[in-house]
DNA sequence: ACAACCGAGGATCGTGTTTC
DNA sequence: GAAACACGATCCTCGGTTGT
């Protein structure tokens, strides 16, 4: 090998370790203009070498600048290479979280996954419990052992429910463990294919839902609502731009919305998005033709209402909405637009709490509008309505062809069964405008 | 596995009234 | 006439459930 012109022994050329540089090995060279150039090598964390050249007015300055540059290069490549002893949560922040953020997911799913991601890394903000089994504090080595993962997931199941735990497992699998495999830090997912008990303590006692009212309670609610004066107990606002009428309109909205739901089991989001064009009146019957875009499942369906009192109640609403535009049960203050979820839920809550007390139905303390789905399903089950009809009516089967006559007849069957169950105390109000029963959109 | 919903509630906004 | 007050509207976040 050729010796340098200086005559000094050539410095070692031993292989640089990861993160090591040759700044102190090599000798700066004086350039024509009097500056000192240092050409050095560094092995980055991913194993590749870089060969930068640094300049300075003196040898020392060139070296100092080179070392700054070396630090910079190492910091930039730091995330590429991880060791088993590295902090697992740091790895997840650097690799897993961005992977979720850039994955091809619907916004809903991404948000959900980022939420459970936080649970996994011990970022739960709840103050009434602690995640002592989160992956926080674990190294990649310890945190990827079966027991550590299992404990983390079981704890999430205990504290946040089984479905959240399942989602956490998905996130762990695809965005943590799979990434670790790709970075050659583990060979395989320790929890893949393993059975984990993620039922959680609250598994069979959901905080809300799964409760059905009895037929008596159901009837009592309907009679109560039909008789209820929306103005009852409403105080006028002390100040501000809103009027007593606005407040009454809110209460009236809640009453009618609930009435509709007691009869149809419509989801609240579906019920408040119903447009008059989706409703036709056929004699004593009111038929909702729910298009896919307003249902949760994005599948349309027909829902019939035959109770005369309810139909009579909705006829004026339908006429107003059809004339002025806007949903059947619109925003109370702005009839042209959909009722805001925040306001709507507040109004519904107020009404349900009132009913819980006045009708002595404790379930309504906690249950909200979803209770009617369970109630209708249970009651009609008891009345012998086949499951296929019930599920189609409530809109949670995939196979229903919403335009078929079958579906229509199915809906009517259920509605007739319902009216058979109904023991009305209030006499149906006459529906004067029934004289023109022809639907406006379907002149057939 | 992924997607979408329901319900609760905090923070802030816009617009109006009352008070001083 | 400005500050204080009132209050639904709006937006956002959280967290559990429902659905394909």
XYZ file of C-alpha atoms (C1' of nucleotides) in Angstrom:
484
model
C 0.000 0.000 0.000
C 1.179 3.477 -0.832
C 2.325 5.638 2.013
C 1.198 9.208 2.356
C 3.513 11.950 1.267
C 3.911 13.081 4.872
C 5.714 9.931 5.642
C 3.510 9.293 8.637
C 2.241 5.761 8.981
C -1.094 5.422 7.422
C -3.880 5.370 10.035
C -5.823 2.247 10.621
C -8.408 1.287 8.085
C -10.222 -1.143 10.290
C -13.923 -1.460 9.645
C -15.918 1.314 11.255
C -18.587 0.182 13.670
C -22.094 1.536 13.395
C -22.005 5.153 14.527
C -18.211 5.285 14.332
C -16.394 7.819 12.179
C -12.867 8.365 10.972
C -12.567 12.041 11.785
C -9.780 11.411 14.256
C -8.068 8.914 12.027
C -7.635 10.893 8.885
C -5.423 13.887 8.428
C -6.785 17.216 7.126
C -5.175 18.374 3.912
C -4.264 21.917 3.113
C -6.030 23.247 0.045
C -4.648 25.776 -2.427
C -6.511 28.621 -0.763
C -5.091 27.845 2.646
C -8.162 26.127 4.072
C -8.040 22.657 5.496
C -10.150 19.906 3.969
C -11.045 16.789 5.817
C -12.445 13.833 3.968
C -13.805 11.297 6.392
C -16.053 8.282 6.623
C -18.903 7.397 8.916
C -20.964 4.235 9.241
C -24.576 5.135 9.789
C -26.980 3.206 11.940
C -28.326 1.319 8.973
C -24.861 -0.027 8.196
C -24.186 2.066 5.136
C -21.180 4.373 4.978
C -21.124 8.001 4.025
C -18.057 9.934 2.963
C -18.480 13.670 3.579
C -15.848 16.364 3.130
C -15.565 19.146 5.701
C -13.593 22.361 5.416
C -12.161 24.740 7.980
C -9.648 27.532 8.374
C -7.570 25.337 10.652
C -7.219 21.621 11.132
C -9.001 21.830 14.454
C -11.885 23.736 13.023
C -12.271 21.229 10.216
C -12.382 18.394 12.747
C -14.837 20.190 14.988
C -17.158 20.857 12.075
C -16.842 17.305 10.920
C -17.880 16.042 14.322
C -20.927 18.283 14.327
C -21.814 16.917 10.955
C -21.308 13.377 12.173
C -23.732 13.917 15.026
C -26.259 15.316 12.617
C -25.961 12.376 10.261
C -26.278 9.875 13.066
C -29.308 11.575 14.524
C -30.965 11.583 11.144
C -30.348 7.886 10.591
C -31.064 6.915 14.184
C -34.617 5.784 13.496
C -33.551 3.336 10.864
C -31.884 0.919 13.139
C -33.311 -0.349 16.328
C -31.880 -2.702 18.870
C -33.693 -5.157 21.080
C -32.641 -3.136 24.106
C -34.256 0.031 22.793
C -37.359 1.447 24.383
C -40.427 -0.136 22.811
C -42.657 2.900 23.087
C -40.010 5.033 21.385
C -39.984 2.517 18.580
C -43.755 2.639 18.349
C -43.798 6.418 18.297
C -41.262 6.428 15.521
C -42.528 3.501 13.480
C -45.967 2.245 14.489
C -47.759 5.539 14.883
C -46.691 6.919 11.504
C -47.632 3.567 10.001
C -51.171 3.956 11.309
C -51.318 7.553 10.205
C -50.324 6.779 6.661
C -52.145 3.477 6.291
C -54.987 3.241 3.822
C -57.766 3.409 6.350
C -61.051 5.230 6.599
C -60.868 8.224 8.891
C -63.076 6.484 11.421
C -60.805 3.486 11.610
C -57.645 5.517 11.751
C -58.978 7.635 14.585
C -60.087 4.545 16.400
C -56.734 2.836 15.976
C -54.846 5.898 17.144
C -57.058 5.936 20.190
C -56.343 2.355 21.153
C -52.700 2.932 20.287
C -52.645 5.429 23.102
C -54.049 2.830 25.463
C -51.320 0.392 24.489
C -48.518 2.846 25.199
C -50.040 3.896 28.504
C -51.444 7.175 27.264
C -54.970 6.713 28.582
C -56.186 10.013 29.923
C -58.839 8.611 32.187
C -58.335 9.524 35.805
C -60.434 6.801 37.339
C -58.070 4.004 36.416
C -54.466 3.320 35.548
C -52.868 1.125 32.933
C -50.116 -0.481 34.925
C -49.660 -3.196 32.297
C -49.182 -0.949 29.300
C -46.090 -1.341 27.183
C -44.635 1.834 28.638
C -41.206 1.234 30.072
C -40.673 -2.001 28.179
C -37.771 -2.544 25.863
C -38.389 -4.114 22.503
C -37.032 -7.315 23.979
C -39.217 -7.482 27.066
C -42.306 -5.885 25.570
C -42.644 -8.412 22.795
C -42.834 -11.426 25.035
C -46.140 -13.194 25.038
C -46.938 -12.545 28.665
C -46.235 -8.832 28.437
C -48.508 -8.466 25.426
C -51.175 -10.620 26.971
C -51.184 -8.643 30.202
C -51.398 -5.390 28.299
C -54.372 -6.563 26.252
C -56.205 -8.200 29.127
C -55.882 -4.997 31.106
C -57.329 -3.002 28.231
C -60.203 -5.485 28.050
C -60.841 -5.013 31.763
C -60.706 -1.249 31.647
C -62.173 -0.453 28.254
C -64.187 -3.433 27.125
C -63.560 -6.398 24.924
C -64.012 -4.748 21.571
C -61.486 -2.074 22.361
C -59.118 -4.851 23.371
C -59.696 -6.619 20.070
C -58.888 -3.436 18.254
C -55.772 -3.071 20.367
C -54.781 -6.551 19.305
C -55.201 -5.580 15.688
C -53.036 -2.538 16.157
C -50.393 -4.551 17.980
C -50.371 -7.164 15.279
C -50.207 -5.057 12.178
C -48.564 -1.862 13.279
C -46.236 -2.979 16.044
C -45.302 -6.638 15.819
C -45.347 -6.811 12.048
C -43.172 -3.733 11.858
C -40.764 -5.292 14.330
C -40.582 -8.354 12.113
C -39.769 -6.180 9.135
C -37.037 -4.494 11.125
C -35.704 -7.954 12.003
C -36.102 -7.441 15.719
C -38.406 -10.376 16.243
C -38.976 -13.466 14.152
C -42.712 -13.791 14.516
C -45.648 -12.332 16.360
C -45.884 -13.966 19.781
C -49.646 -13.518 19.861
C -50.496 -14.548 16.317
C -52.942 -17.413 16.435
C -52.923 -17.492 20.213
C -56.157 -17.513 22.118
C -56.403 -14.581 24.458
C -59.173 -14.046 26.942
C -60.195 -10.521 26.122
C -63.744 -10.753 27.402
C -63.038 -8.224 30.092
C -64.996 -7.807 33.287
C -67.619 -5.640 31.653
C -68.032 -8.060 28.802
C -71.526 -9.229 29.544
C -72.799 -6.162 31.298
C -72.689 -3.341 28.800
C -73.120 0.079 30.307
C -75.923 0.870 27.934
C -77.932 -1.129 25.490
C -79.282 -4.639 25.454
C -82.233 -3.478 27.520
C -85.773 -3.814 26.262
C -88.821 -2.256 27.844
C -91.877 -4.346 28.528
C -95.005 -4.000 26.412
C -96.648 -2.100 29.254
C -93.787 0.307 29.540
C -93.666 0.727 25.783
C -97.359 1.570 25.715
C -97.038 3.883 28.672
C -94.292 5.849 26.971
C -96.267 6.251 23.773
C -99.425 7.322 25.576
C -97.439 9.697 27.709
C -95.723 11.279 24.738
C -98.914 11.607 22.735
C -100.526 13.432 25.611
C -97.535 15.504 26.591
C -97.692 19.217 25.991
C -94.255 20.305 24.800
C -94.707 23.666 26.510
C -95.181 22.017 29.871
C -92.561 23.086 32.362
C -90.572 25.079 29.850
C -89.238 28.346 31.212
C -88.621 31.272 28.903
C -84.954 32.211 28.449
C -83.828 34.983 30.763
C -81.644 36.594 28.159
C -80.224 35.998 24.780
C -81.611 35.753 21.330
C -83.806 32.705 21.790
C -87.452 32.669 22.601
C -89.806 30.528 24.614
C -91.096 29.204 21.300
C -87.627 28.001 20.408
C -87.448 26.036 23.614
C -90.871 24.569 23.094
C -89.858 23.582 19.586
C -86.898 21.706 21.069
C -89.167 19.796 23.443
C -91.687 19.090 20.688
C -88.899 17.791 18.517
C -87.711 15.428 21.213
C -91.223 14.162 21.762
C -91.944 13.476 18.108
C -88.528 12.022 17.481
C -89.027 9.625 20.342
C -92.519 8.728 19.221
C -91.181 7.863 15.805
C -88.479 5.724 17.316
C -90.833 3.867 19.626
C -92.786 2.808 16.557
C -90.021 2.167 14.075
C -86.830 1.499 15.984
C -85.098 3.877 13.616
C -81.644 4.835 14.691
C -81.579 8.392 15.950
C -79.238 9.404 13.178
C -81.582 7.892 10.627
C -84.673 9.470 12.134
C -83.260 12.984 12.151
C -82.068 12.686 8.574
C -85.409 11.664 7.152
C -86.536 14.053 4.463
C -90.212 14.433 3.493
C -89.402 13.002 0.083
C -88.643 9.713 1.801
C -92.087 9.513 3.364
C -95.393 8.682 1.741
C -98.812 8.492 3.294
C -101.120 5.766 2.185
C -104.391 5.993 3.985
C -103.673 5.421 7.637
C -100.227 4.215 6.860
C -96.994 6.170 6.779
C -94.216 4.583 4.774
C -90.585 5.502 5.159
C -88.421 4.727 2.175
C -84.999 5.104 3.714
C -82.315 5.578 1.081
C -78.881 4.036 1.621
C -77.137 7.302 2.330
C -78.976 7.974 5.570
C -78.788 4.503 7.084
C -75.920 3.314 9.141
C -75.398 0.251 7.011
C -75.638 2.172 3.754
C -78.453 -0.057 2.626
C -81.895 1.289 2.066
C -85.059 -0.155 3.565
C -88.764 0.414 3.986
C -90.317 1.052 7.357
C -94.059 1.234 7.903
C -95.996 2.988 10.608
C -99.657 2.130 11.003
C -100.489 3.604 14.379
C -103.112 6.265 13.523
C -102.109 8.611 16.312
C -98.488 8.617 15.245
C -99.347 9.013 11.599
C -101.632 11.916 12.433
C -98.889 13.451 14.490
C -96.451 13.419 11.623
C -98.719 14.531 8.827
C -98.440 18.266 9.670
C -94.703 17.990 10.122
C -94.431 16.323 6.771
C -96.474 19.035 5.087
C -94.437 21.834 6.612
C -91.140 20.178 5.776
C -92.267 19.472 2.240
C -93.354 23.063 1.742
C -90.353 24.704 3.331
C -87.660 22.132 2.725
C -85.523 20.418 5.328
C -85.781 17.224 7.352
C -88.966 15.862 8.831
C -87.596 16.525 12.318
C -85.235 19.413 11.680
C -83.192 21.718 13.830
C -85.783 23.447 16.030
C -84.394 26.913 15.458
C -83.408 26.394 11.839
C -86.026 24.126 10.241
C -84.086 23.817 7.006
C -81.164 21.864 8.393
C -80.502 18.608 10.183
C -80.770 18.792 13.941
C -77.315 19.102 15.412
C -76.244 15.977 17.224
C -75.089 17.837 20.296
C -78.366 19.699 20.751
C -80.440 16.701 19.794
C -78.876 14.392 22.341
C -79.291 16.954 25.071
C -82.991 17.349 24.290
C -83.485 13.588 24.152
C -81.688 13.141 27.439
C -83.905 15.707 29.120
C -87.024 13.975 27.878
C -85.886 10.493 28.869
C -84.970 11.583 32.361
C -88.372 13.160 32.683
C -90.069 9.977 31.521
C -87.954 7.852 33.804
C -89.257 9.789 36.746
C -92.839 10.439 35.761
C -93.511 6.984 34.365
C -91.336 5.249 36.905
C -89.250 3.424 34.322
C -85.757 3.300 35.811
C -84.286 1.929 32.596
C -84.828 5.296 31.001
C -82.412 6.875 33.450
C -79.574 5.414 31.446
C -81.084 4.137 28.234
C -81.457 6.469 25.320
C -82.978 6.235 21.900
C -81.391 2.896 21.035
C -83.592 1.238 23.624
C -86.450 1.112 21.124
C -84.550 -1.124 18.778
C -84.121 -3.697 21.479
C -87.671 -3.167 22.693
C -89.286 -3.579 19.294
C -87.203 -6.585 18.481
C -88.095 -8.257 21.749
C -91.778 -7.413 21.608
C -92.199 -8.537 18.025
C -90.203 -11.640 18.749
C -92.732 -12.404 21.427
C -95.488 -11.706 18.941
C -94.077 -14.287 16.592
C -92.568 -12.087 13.937
C -89.847 -14.099 12.169
C -86.301 -13.004 12.699
C -85.719 -12.155 9.075
C -88.539 -9.639 9.163
C -87.398 -8.094 12.385
C -83.845 -7.642 11.274
C -84.890 -6.296 7.917
C -87.148 -3.782 9.589
C -84.445 -2.611 11.898
C -82.018 -2.523 9.033
C -79.209 -4.751 10.012
C -79.064 -7.436 7.414
C -77.034 -7.301 4.315
C -79.267 -9.238 2.004
C -82.334 -7.071 1.958
C -83.240 -5.699 -1.369
C -84.826 -2.471 -0.413
C -86.796 -2.077 -3.623
C -88.422 -5.463 -3.568
C -92.080 -5.936 -2.768
C -91.101 -8.588 -0.364
C -89.322 -6.068 1.727
C -92.288 -3.747 1.642
C -94.696 -6.435 2.661
C -92.372 -7.554 5.379
C -92.365 -4.094 6.811
C -96.127 -3.930 6.689
C -96.447 -7.255 8.453
C -94.375 -6.014 11.304
C -96.228 -2.755 11.520
C -99.573 -4.571 11.679
C -98.246 -6.793 14.419
C -97.189 -3.699 16.287
C -100.554 -2.047 15.983
C -102.084 -5.225 17.319
C -99.929 -4.890 20.410
C -100.809 -1.272 20.811
C -103.466 -0.564 23.422
C -104.128 3.066 22.727
C -105.596 5.259 25.388
C -105.751 8.347 23.251
C -108.277 8.677 20.485
C -106.590 9.165 17.160
C -106.692 12.704 15.994
C -108.433 13.133 12.692
C -106.155 13.812 9.812
C -108.025 16.362 7.816
C -105.638 16.603 4.923
C -105.962 12.930 4.198
C -108.205 13.777 1.275
C -105.316 13.771 -1.150
C -103.569 10.506 -0.410
C -101.597 10.476 -3.611
C -97.908 10.699 -2.969
C -96.285 13.807 -4.407
C -93.212 12.067 -5.742
C -94.831 8.932 -7.023
C -97.972 9.885 -8.862
C -98.672 6.298 -9.847
C -59.859 -6.262 10.218
C -62.087 -2.420 9.279
C -65.863 0.941 9.466
C -69.402 3.664 11.447
C -72.348 4.723 14.979
C -74.175 6.569 19.647
C -73.793 9.280 23.609
C -71.299 12.342 26.830
C -69.221 16.503 27.632
C -65.625 20.452 27.348
C -64.298 24.721 24.972
C -65.316 28.464 22.357
C -68.217 31.338 19.351
C -71.840 34.548 17.960
C -75.358 37.242 19.112
C -78.430 39.179 22.010
C -79.922 41.401 26.691
C -78.979 43.494 31.111
C -76.416 46.140 34.123
C -73.821 49.795 35.714
C -71.631 52.465 25.764
C -68.772 48.985 27.483
C -68.644 45.053 30.380
C -71.067 41.300 32.207
C -74.127 37.886 31.460
C -76.960 34.384 28.899
C -77.335 30.543 25.964
C -77.916 27.816 21.857
C -74.624 26.782 17.973
C -70.592 24.747 16.662
C -66.578 22.138 16.948
C -63.947 18.851 18.960
C -62.453 14.811 21.763
C -63.282 10.723 24.098
C -64.827 6.109 24.681
C -67.894 2.327 24.330
C -70.985 -0.283 20.967
C -72.776 -1.982 16.542
C -72.179 -3.709 12.027
C -70.140 -5.823 7.663
